PDB file of C-alpha atoms in Angstrom:
ATOM      1  CA  LYS A  96     -17.432  -7.097  22.600  1.00  0.00           C
ATOM      2  CA  ASN A  97     -15.223  -4.013  22.669  1.00  0.00           C
ATOM      3  CA  GLN A  98     -16.157  -1.760  19.794  1.00  0.00           C
ATOM      4  CA  VAL A  99     -15.840   1.848  18.671  1.00  0.00           C
ATOM      5  CA  GLU A 100     -18.396   3.190  16.238  1.00  0.00           C
ATOM      6  CA  GLN A 101     -18.205   6.562  14.548  1.00  0.00           C
ATOM      7  CA  SER A 102     -20.844   8.565  12.766  1.00  0.00           C
ATOM      8  CA  PRO A 103     -21.431   9.849  10.248  1.00  0.00           C
ATOM      9  CA  GLN A 104     -19.205   7.819   7.946  1.00  0.00           C
ATOM     10  CA  SER A 105     -18.704  10.896   5.780  1.00  0.00           C
ATOM     11  CA  LEU A 106     -19.670  14.540   5.914  1.00  0.00           C
ATOM     12  CA  ILE A 107     -19.475  17.494   3.543  1.00  0.00           C
ATOM     13  CA  ILE A 108     -19.728  21.019   4.918  1.00  0.00           C
ATOM     14  CA  LEU A 109     -19.195  24.556   3.664  1.00  0.00           C
ATOM     15  CA  GLU A 110     -16.102  26.426   4.714  1.00  0.00           C
ATOM     16  CA  GLY A 111     -16.751  28.480   7.821  1.00  0.00           C
ATOM     17  CA  LYS A 112     -19.500  26.230   9.140  1.00  0.00           C
ATOM     18  CA  ASN A 113     -19.338  24.168  12.332  1.00  0.00           C
ATOM     19  CA  CYS A 114     -19.738  20.423  12.542  1.00  0.00           C
ATOM     20  CA  THR A 115     -19.869  17.649  15.129  1.00  0.00           C
ATOM     21  CA  LEU A 116     -18.576  14.127  14.774  1.00  0.00           C
ATOM     22  CA  GLN A 117     -19.769  11.315  17.015  1.00  0.00           C
ATOM     23  CA  CYS A 118     -18.049   8.365  18.651  1.00  0.00           C
ATOM     24  CA  ASN A 119     -19.882   5.664  20.617  1.00  0.00           C
ATOM     25  CA  TYR A 120     -18.005   2.888  22.324  1.00  0.00           C
ATOM     26  CA  THR A 121     -18.549  -0.283  24.311  1.00  0.00           C
ATOM     27  CA  VAL A 122     -14.938  -0.633  25.448  1.00  0.00           C
ATOM     28  CA  SER A 123     -14.418  -1.696  29.037  1.00  0.00           C
ATOM     29  CA  PRO A 124     -12.578  -1.040  31.269  1.00  0.00           C
ATOM     30  CA  PHE A 125     -12.128   2.520  30.051  1.00  0.00           C
ATOM     31  CA  SER A 126      -8.757   4.225  30.315  1.00  0.00           C
ATOM     32  CA  ASN A 127      -8.845   7.109  27.866  1.00  0.00           C
ATOM     33  CA  LEU A 128     -10.339   8.305  24.593  1.00  0.00           C
ATOM     34  CA  ARG A 129      -8.361   9.920  21.802  1.00  0.00           C
ATOM     35  CA  TRP A 130      -9.204  11.771  18.644  1.00  0.00           C
ATOM     36  CA  TYR A 131      -6.816  11.714  15.698  1.00  0.00           C
ATOM     37  CA  LYS A 132      -6.830  13.638  12.428  1.00  0.00           C
ATOM     38  CA  GLN A 133      -5.587  11.799   9.363  1.00  0.00           C
ATOM     39  CA  ASP A 134      -4.952  13.732   6.183  1.00  0.00           C
ATOM     40  CA  THR A 135      -5.191  11.773   2.944  1.00  0.00           C
ATOM     41  CA  GLY A 136      -1.995   9.828   2.367  1.00  0.00           C
ATOM     42  CA  ARG A 137      -0.563  10.694   5.778  1.00  0.00           C
ATOM     43  CA  GLY A 138      -0.353   9.137   9.197  1.00  0.00           C
ATOM     44  CA  PRO A 139      -2.773  10.069  12.004  1.00  0.00           C
ATOM     45  CA  VAL A 140      -1.970  13.058  14.182  1.00  0.00           C
ATOM     46  CA  SER A 141      -3.206  13.314  17.763  1.00  0.00           C
ATOM     47  CA  LEU A 142      -5.791  16.022  18.524  1.00  0.00           C
ATOM     48  CA  THR A 143      -6.893  15.246  22.090  1.00  0.00           C
ATOM     49  CA  ILE A 144      -6.625  12.637  24.825  1.00  0.00           C
ATOM     50  CA  MET A 145      -9.365  12.509  27.463  1.00  0.00           C
ATOM     51  CA  THR A 146      -9.464  10.502  30.666  1.00  0.00           C
ATOM     52  CA  PHE A 147     -12.493   9.428  32.657  1.00  0.00           C
ATOM     53  CA  SER A 148     -12.555  12.616  34.716  1.00  0.00           C
ATOM     54  CA  GLU A 149     -12.382  14.993  31.755  1.00  0.00           C
ATOM     55  CA  ASN A 150     -15.598  15.833  29.937  1.00  0.00           C
ATOM     56  CA  THR A 151     -14.329  18.610  27.675  1.00  0.00           C
ATOM     57  CA  LYS A 152     -10.989  19.285  26.054  1.00  0.00           C
ATOM     58  CA  SER A 153     -10.060  21.829  23.401  1.00  0.00           C
ATOM     59  CA  ASN A 154      -7.260  22.077  20.870  1.00  0.00           C
ATOM     60  CA  GLY A 155      -7.686  25.285  18.914  1.00  0.00           C
ATOM     61  CA  ARG A 156     -10.887  25.037  16.885  1.00  0.00           C
ATOM     62  CA  TYR A 157     -11.353  21.407  17.932  1.00  0.00           C
ATOM     63  CA  THR A 158     -13.342  20.627  21.068  1.00  0.00           C
ATOM     64  CA  ALA A 159     -13.863  17.077  22.262  1.00  0.00           C
ATOM     65  CA  THR A 160     -16.468  16.063  24.802  1.00  0.00           C
ATOM     66  CA  LEU A 161     -16.781  12.838  26.728  1.00  0.00           C
ATOM     67  CA  ASP A 162     -19.746  11.346  28.534  1.00  0.00           C
ATOM     68  CA  ALA A 163     -18.351   8.274  30.265  1.00  0.00           C
ATOM     69  CA  ASP A 164     -21.776   7.309  31.597  1.00  0.00           C
ATOM     70  CA  THR A 165     -23.342   6.962  28.156  1.00  0.00           C
ATOM     71  CA  LYS A 166     -20.022   5.983  26.544  1.00  0.00           C
ATOM     72  CA  GLN A 167     -20.208   8.717  23.968  1.00  0.00           C
ATOM     73  CA  SER A 168     -17.770  11.301  22.703  1.00  0.00           C
ATOM     74  CA  SER A 169     -18.059  14.066  20.175  1.00  0.00           C
ATOM     75  CA  LEU A 170     -15.572  16.200  18.290  1.00  0.00           C
ATOM     76  CA  HIS A 171     -16.809  19.679  17.450  1.00  0.00           C
ATOM     77  CA  ILE A 172     -15.029  21.686  14.784  1.00  0.00           C
ATOM     78  CA  THR A 173     -15.656  25.417  14.819  1.00  0.00           C
ATOM     79  CA  ALA A 174     -15.415  27.716  11.797  1.00  0.00           C
ATOM     80  CA  SER A 175     -14.197  24.971   9.499  1.00  0.00           C
ATOM     81  CA  GLN A 176     -11.332  25.537   7.083  1.00  0.00           C
ATOM     82  CA  LEU A 177     -10.382  23.765   3.880  1.00  0.00           C
ATOM     83  CA  SER A 178      -7.441  22.243   5.751  1.00  0.00           C
ATOM     84  CA  ASP A 179      -9.865  20.453   8.084  1.00  0.00           C
ATOM     85  CA  SER A 180     -10.681  18.074   5.232  1.00  0.00           C
ATOM     86  CA  ALA A 181      -9.449  14.763   6.580  1.00  0.00           C
ATOM     87  CA  SER A 182     -10.501  11.573   8.293  1.00  0.00           C
ATOM     88  CA  TYR A 183     -11.112  11.846  12.040  1.00  0.00           C
ATOM     89  CA  ILE A 184     -10.470   8.721  14.050  1.00  0.00           C
ATOM     90  CA  CYS A 185     -11.741   7.965  17.549  1.00  0.00           C
ATOM     91  CA  VAL A 186      -9.662   5.595  19.670  1.00  0.00           C
ATOM     92  CA  VAL A 187     -10.669   4.151  23.025  1.00  0.00           C
ATOM     93  CA  THR A 188      -8.138   2.383  25.220  1.00  0.00           C
ATOM     94  CA  THR A 189      -8.303   0.024  28.155  1.00  0.00           C
ATOM     95  CA  GLY A 190      -4.722   0.910  28.989  1.00  0.00           C
ATOM     96  CA  ASN A 191      -2.835  -1.676  27.060  1.00  0.00           C
ATOM     97  CA  GLN A 192      -5.429  -2.351  24.369  1.00  0.00           C
ATOM     98  CA  PHE A 193      -6.326   0.268  21.778  1.00  0.00           C
ATOM     99  CA  TYR A 194      -9.625   0.121  19.873  1.00  0.00           C
ATOM    100  CA  PHE A 195      -9.761   2.198  16.700  1.00  0.00           C
ATOM    101  CA  GLY A 196     -12.893   3.458  15.051  1.00  0.00           C
ATOM    102  CA  THR A 197     -13.140   3.414  11.266  1.00  0.00           C
ATOM    103  CA  GLY A 198     -13.206   7.193  11.099  1.00  0.00           C
ATOM    104  CA  THR A 199     -15.397   9.975   9.751  1.00  0.00           C
ATOM    105  CA  SER A 200     -14.314  11.451   6.444  1.00  0.00           C
ATOM    106  CA  LEU A 201     -14.844  15.208   6.473  1.00  0.00           C
ATOM    107  CA  THR A 202     -14.754  17.316   3.328  1.00  0.00           C
ATOM    108  CA  VAL A 203     -14.833  21.086   3.616  1.00  0.00           C
ATOM    109  CA  ILE A 204     -15.802  22.850   0.404  1.00  0.00           C
ATOM    110  CA  PRO A 205     -15.379  26.539  -0.458  1.00  0.00           C
TER     111      PRO A 205
ATOM    112  CA  ASN B 288      13.746  16.504  13.529  1.00  0.00           C
ATOM    113  CA  ALA B 289      12.352  14.264  10.834  1.00  0.00           C
ATOM    114  CA  GLY B 290      10.054  12.535  13.325  1.00  0.00           C
ATOM    115  CA  VAL B 291       8.976   9.101  12.101  1.00  0.00           C
ATOM    116  CA  THR B 292       9.982   8.097   8.590  1.00  0.00           C
ATOM    117  CA  GLN B 293       9.042   4.983   6.643  1.00  0.00           C
ATOM    118  CA  THR B 294      10.727   3.316   3.699  1.00  0.00           C
ATOM    119  CA  PRO B 295       9.555   2.589   1.042  1.00  0.00           C
ATOM    120  CA  LYS B 296       6.513   4.756   0.391  1.00  0.00           C
ATOM    121  CA  PHE B 297       5.009   2.317  -2.076  1.00  0.00           C
ATOM    122  CA  ARG B 298       5.767  -1.222  -3.172  1.00  0.00           C
ATOM    123  CA  VAL B 299       4.256  -3.874  -5.418  1.00  0.00           C
ATOM    124  CA  LEU B 300       5.001  -7.501  -4.634  1.00  0.00           C
ATOM    125  CA  LYS B 301       4.077 -10.793  -6.198  1.00  0.00           C
ATOM    126  CA  THR B 302       2.550 -13.494  -4.035  1.00  0.00           C
ATOM    127  CA  GLY B 303       5.286 -15.382  -2.232  1.00  0.00           C
ATOM    128  CA  GLN B 304       7.893 -12.644  -2.399  1.00  0.00           C
ATOM    129  CA  SER B 305       9.448 -11.259   0.755  1.00  0.00           C
ATOM    130  CA  MET B 306      10.238  -7.721   1.775  1.00  0.00           C
ATOM    131  CA  THR B 307      11.166  -5.560   4.739  1.00  0.00           C
ATOM    132  CA  LEU B 308       9.577  -2.267   5.693  1.00  0.00           C
ATOM    133  CA  LEU B 309      11.789   0.136   7.593  1.00  0.00           C
ATOM    134  CA  CYS B 310      10.641   2.557  10.253  1.00  0.00           C
ATOM    135  CA  ALA B 311      13.027   5.099  11.742  1.00  0.00           C
ATOM    136  CA  GLN B 312      12.462   7.691  14.460  1.00  0.00           C
ATOM    137  CA  ASP B 313      14.806  10.394  15.693  1.00  0.00           C
ATOM    138  CA  MET B 314      12.940  11.301  18.880  1.00  0.00           C
ATOM    139  CA  ASN B 315      14.663   8.724  21.105  1.00  0.00           C
ATOM    140  CA  HIS B 316      11.345   7.024  21.812  1.00  0.00           C
ATOM    141  CA  GLU B 317      11.320   3.689  23.607  1.00  0.00           C
ATOM    142  CA  TYR B 318       8.046   2.397  22.227  1.00  0.00           C
ATOM    143  CA  MET B 319       7.390   1.601  18.597  1.00  0.00           C
ATOM    144  CA  TYR B 320       4.449   0.048  16.769  1.00  0.00           C
ATOM    145  CA  TRP B 321       3.455  -1.366  13.413  1.00  0.00           C
ATOM    146  CA  TYR B 322      -0.167  -1.057  12.274  1.00  0.00           C
ATOM    147  CA  ARG B 323      -2.047  -1.891   9.143  1.00  0.00           C
ATOM    148  CA  GLN B 324      -4.973   0.130   7.854  1.00  0.00           C
ATOM    149  CA  ASP B 325      -7.564  -1.392   5.543  1.00  0.00           C
ATOM    150  CA  PRO B 326     -10.666   0.190   4.007  1.00  0.00           C
ATOM    151  CA  GLY B 327     -13.652   0.056   6.319  1.00  0.00           C
ATOM    152  CA  MET B 328     -11.572  -1.093   9.263  1.00  0.00           C
ATOM    153  CA  GLY B 329      -9.813   0.684  12.048  1.00  0.00           C
ATOM    154  CA  LEU B 330      -6.058   0.564  12.454  1.00  0.00           C
ATOM    155  CA  ARG B 331      -4.926  -2.840  13.695  1.00  0.00           C
ATOM    156  CA  LEU B 332      -1.777  -3.473  15.658  1.00  0.00           C
ATOM    157  CA  ILE B 333       0.589  -6.013  14.094  1.00  0.00           C
ATOM    158  CA  HIS B 334       3.607  -5.997  16.415  1.00  0.00           C
ATOM    159  CA  TYR B 335       5.128  -3.607  18.875  1.00  0.00           C
ATOM    160  CA  SER B 336       8.324  -3.018  20.812  1.00  0.00           C
ATOM    161  CA  VAL B 337       8.854  -1.627  24.298  1.00  0.00           C
ATOM    162  CA  GLY B 338      12.559  -1.094  23.823  1.00  0.00           C
ATOM    163  CA  GLU B 339      15.653  -2.021  21.899  1.00  0.00           C
ATOM    164  CA  GLY B 340      15.937  -5.761  21.474  1.00  0.00           C
ATOM    165  CA  THR B 341      12.335  -6.477  22.510  1.00  0.00           C
ATOM    166  CA  THR B 342       9.268  -7.196  20.402  1.00  0.00           C
ATOM    167  CA  ALA B 343       5.771  -8.469  21.066  1.00  0.00           C
ATOM    168  CA  LYS B 344       2.751  -9.605  19.083  1.00  0.00           C
ATOM    169  CA  GLY B 345      -0.192  -7.371  18.556  1.00  0.00           C
ATOM    170  CA  GLU B 346      -3.681  -8.059  17.296  1.00  0.00           C
ATOM    171  CA  VAL B 347      -2.821  -9.437  13.810  1.00  0.00           C
ATOM    172  CA  PRO B 348       0.765 -10.768  13.852  1.00  0.00           C
ATOM    173  CA  ASP B 349       0.430 -13.774  11.534  1.00  0.00           C
ATOM    174  CA  GLY B 350       2.560 -13.580   8.410  1.00  0.00           C
ATOM    175  CA  TYR B 351       4.776 -10.817   9.798  1.00  0.00           C
ATOM    176  CA  ASN B 352       8.014 -10.673  11.740  1.00  0.00           C
ATOM    177  CA  VAL B 353       9.741  -7.707  13.348  1.00  0.00           C
ATOM    178  CA  SER B 354      13.098  -6.738  14.747  1.00  0.00           C
ATOM    179  CA  ARG B 355      14.335  -3.854  16.905  1.00  0.00           C
ATOM    180  CA  LEU B 356      18.105  -4.149  16.815  1.00  0.00           C
ATOM    181  CA  LYS B 357      18.585  -0.417  17.255  1.00  0.00           C
ATOM    182  CA  LYS B 358      16.426   1.880  19.359  1.00  0.00           C
ATOM    183  CA  GLN B 359      15.671   4.175  16.459  1.00  0.00           C
ATOM    184  CA  ASN B 360      14.691   1.490  13.953  1.00  0.00           C
ATOM    185  CA  PHE B 361      11.789  -0.951  13.834  1.00  0.00           C
ATOM    186  CA  LEU B 362      11.661  -3.357  10.898  1.00  0.00           C
ATOM    187  CA  LEU B 363       8.588  -5.205   9.661  1.00  0.00           C
ATOM    188  CA  GLY B 364       9.164  -8.271   7.511  1.00  0.00           C
ATOM    189  CA  LEU B 365       6.842 -10.178   5.253  1.00  0.00           C
ATOM    190  CA  GLU B 366       8.300 -13.633   4.708  1.00  0.00           C
ATOM    191  CA  SER B 367       5.949 -14.793   1.964  1.00  0.00           C
ATOM    192  CA  ALA B 368       3.575 -12.067   0.848  1.00  0.00           C
ATOM    193  CA  ALA B 369      -0.103 -12.852   0.277  1.00  0.00           C
ATOM    194  CA  PRO B 370      -2.809 -10.728  -1.397  1.00  0.00           C
ATOM    195  CA  SER B 371      -4.472 -10.411   2.041  1.00  0.00           C
ATOM    196  CA  GLN B 372      -1.472  -8.370   3.114  1.00  0.00           C
ATOM    197  CA  THR B 373      -2.293  -5.631   0.634  1.00  0.00           C
ATOM    198  CA  SER B 374      -2.707  -2.672   2.929  1.00  0.00           C
ATOM    199  CA  VAL B 375      -1.281   0.600   4.132  1.00  0.00           C
ATOM    200  CA  TYR B 376       1.255   0.066   6.885  1.00  0.00           C
ATOM    201  CA  PHE B 377       1.897   2.693   9.521  1.00  0.00           C
ATOM    202  CA  CYS B 378       4.674   2.844  12.022  1.00  0.00           C
ATOM    203  CA  ALA B 379       4.330   4.846  15.227  1.00  0.00           C
ATOM    204  CA  SER B 380       6.539   5.707  18.159  1.00  0.00           C
ATOM    205  CA  SER B 381       5.934   7.045  21.648  1.00  0.00           C
ATOM    206  CA  PRO B 382       8.019   8.133  24.624  1.00  0.00           C
ATOM    207  CA  TYR B 383       5.582   6.539  27.056  1.00  0.00           C
ATOM    208  CA  PRO B 384       3.989   3.108  27.380  1.00  0.00           C
ATOM    209  CA  ARG B 385       0.448   2.605  26.123  1.00  0.00           C
ATOM    210  CA  THR B 386      -0.811   2.291  29.680  1.00  0.00           C
ATOM    211  CA  GLU B 387      -0.071   5.936  30.485  1.00  0.00           C
ATOM    212  CA  ASN B 388      -2.784   8.505  29.843  1.00  0.00           C
ATOM    213  CA  LYS B 389      -0.277  11.075  28.586  1.00  0.00           C
ATOM    214  CA  GLU B 390       0.975   8.666  25.971  1.00  0.00           C
ATOM    215  CA  THR B 391       0.813  10.016  22.433  1.00  0.00           C
ATOM    216  CA  GLN B 392       1.811   8.061  19.389  1.00  0.00           C
ATOM    217  CA  TYR B 393       3.587   9.792  16.533  1.00  0.00           C
ATOM    218  CA  PHE B 394       2.821   8.175  13.226  1.00  0.00           C
ATOM    219  CA  GLY B 395       4.900   7.896  10.078  1.00  0.00           C
ATOM    220  CA  PRO B 396       3.519   8.720   6.616  1.00  0.00           C
ATOM    221  CA  GLY B 397       2.736   5.098   5.780  1.00  0.00           C
ATOM    222  CA  THR B 398       3.822   2.500   3.238  1.00  0.00           C
ATOM    223  CA  ARG B 399       1.338   1.377   0.613  1.00  0.00           C
ATOM    224  CA  LEU B 400       1.821  -2.281  -0.238  1.00  0.00           C
ATOM    225  CA  LEU B 401       0.106  -4.078  -3.088  1.00  0.00           C
ATOM    226  CA  VAL B 402       0.462  -7.846  -3.305  1.00  0.00           C
ATOM    227  CA  LEU B 403      -0.565  -9.356  -6.622  1.00  0.00           C
TER     228      LEU B 403
END
């Protein structure tokens, strides 16, 4: 069964600290993996898209990694800011089919 | 550019009532999508469109209908609302098909629907 699982479900960190969010998937065949940021009450916004051949991709303070062999991805946030408080959603696609994770809720406190 | 806008932002319906959710995009995108988002579940695709005048079923289409009469608009209809349709509905658009790796979906702000 094609599934995307994210951990932890929620996370609280102090402003300025780093954190890593995990995404494990069983989706096959693999086309690409995306990370979205969703602020409360807003629609998701794309952070990164990674294909099979890419194992690291950065977008500012966000760095995504992909290990296609173990079917794992992580999103590392460096020097967190209050504005990073949001839900982070991992999406794995087969091309035409998109599989959404349930997200990790991140809260950054001062 | 306004991007993707959704109307209304919030609505309360009684069981059996009908309504239409409007999605509009000003980016001239071919591809448009309707999703629903429920607590503890990932976004689920309801219907999508690959161009003006075309629509297709997604993962959870039952109880919904859609129309794409104009390229910039994608309407989602609930013919007879049920409490199970209480959800947050998101519209998205993209300039590329889902099969392309450079495809990025631009999401609207969502419509919160409560069916009593």
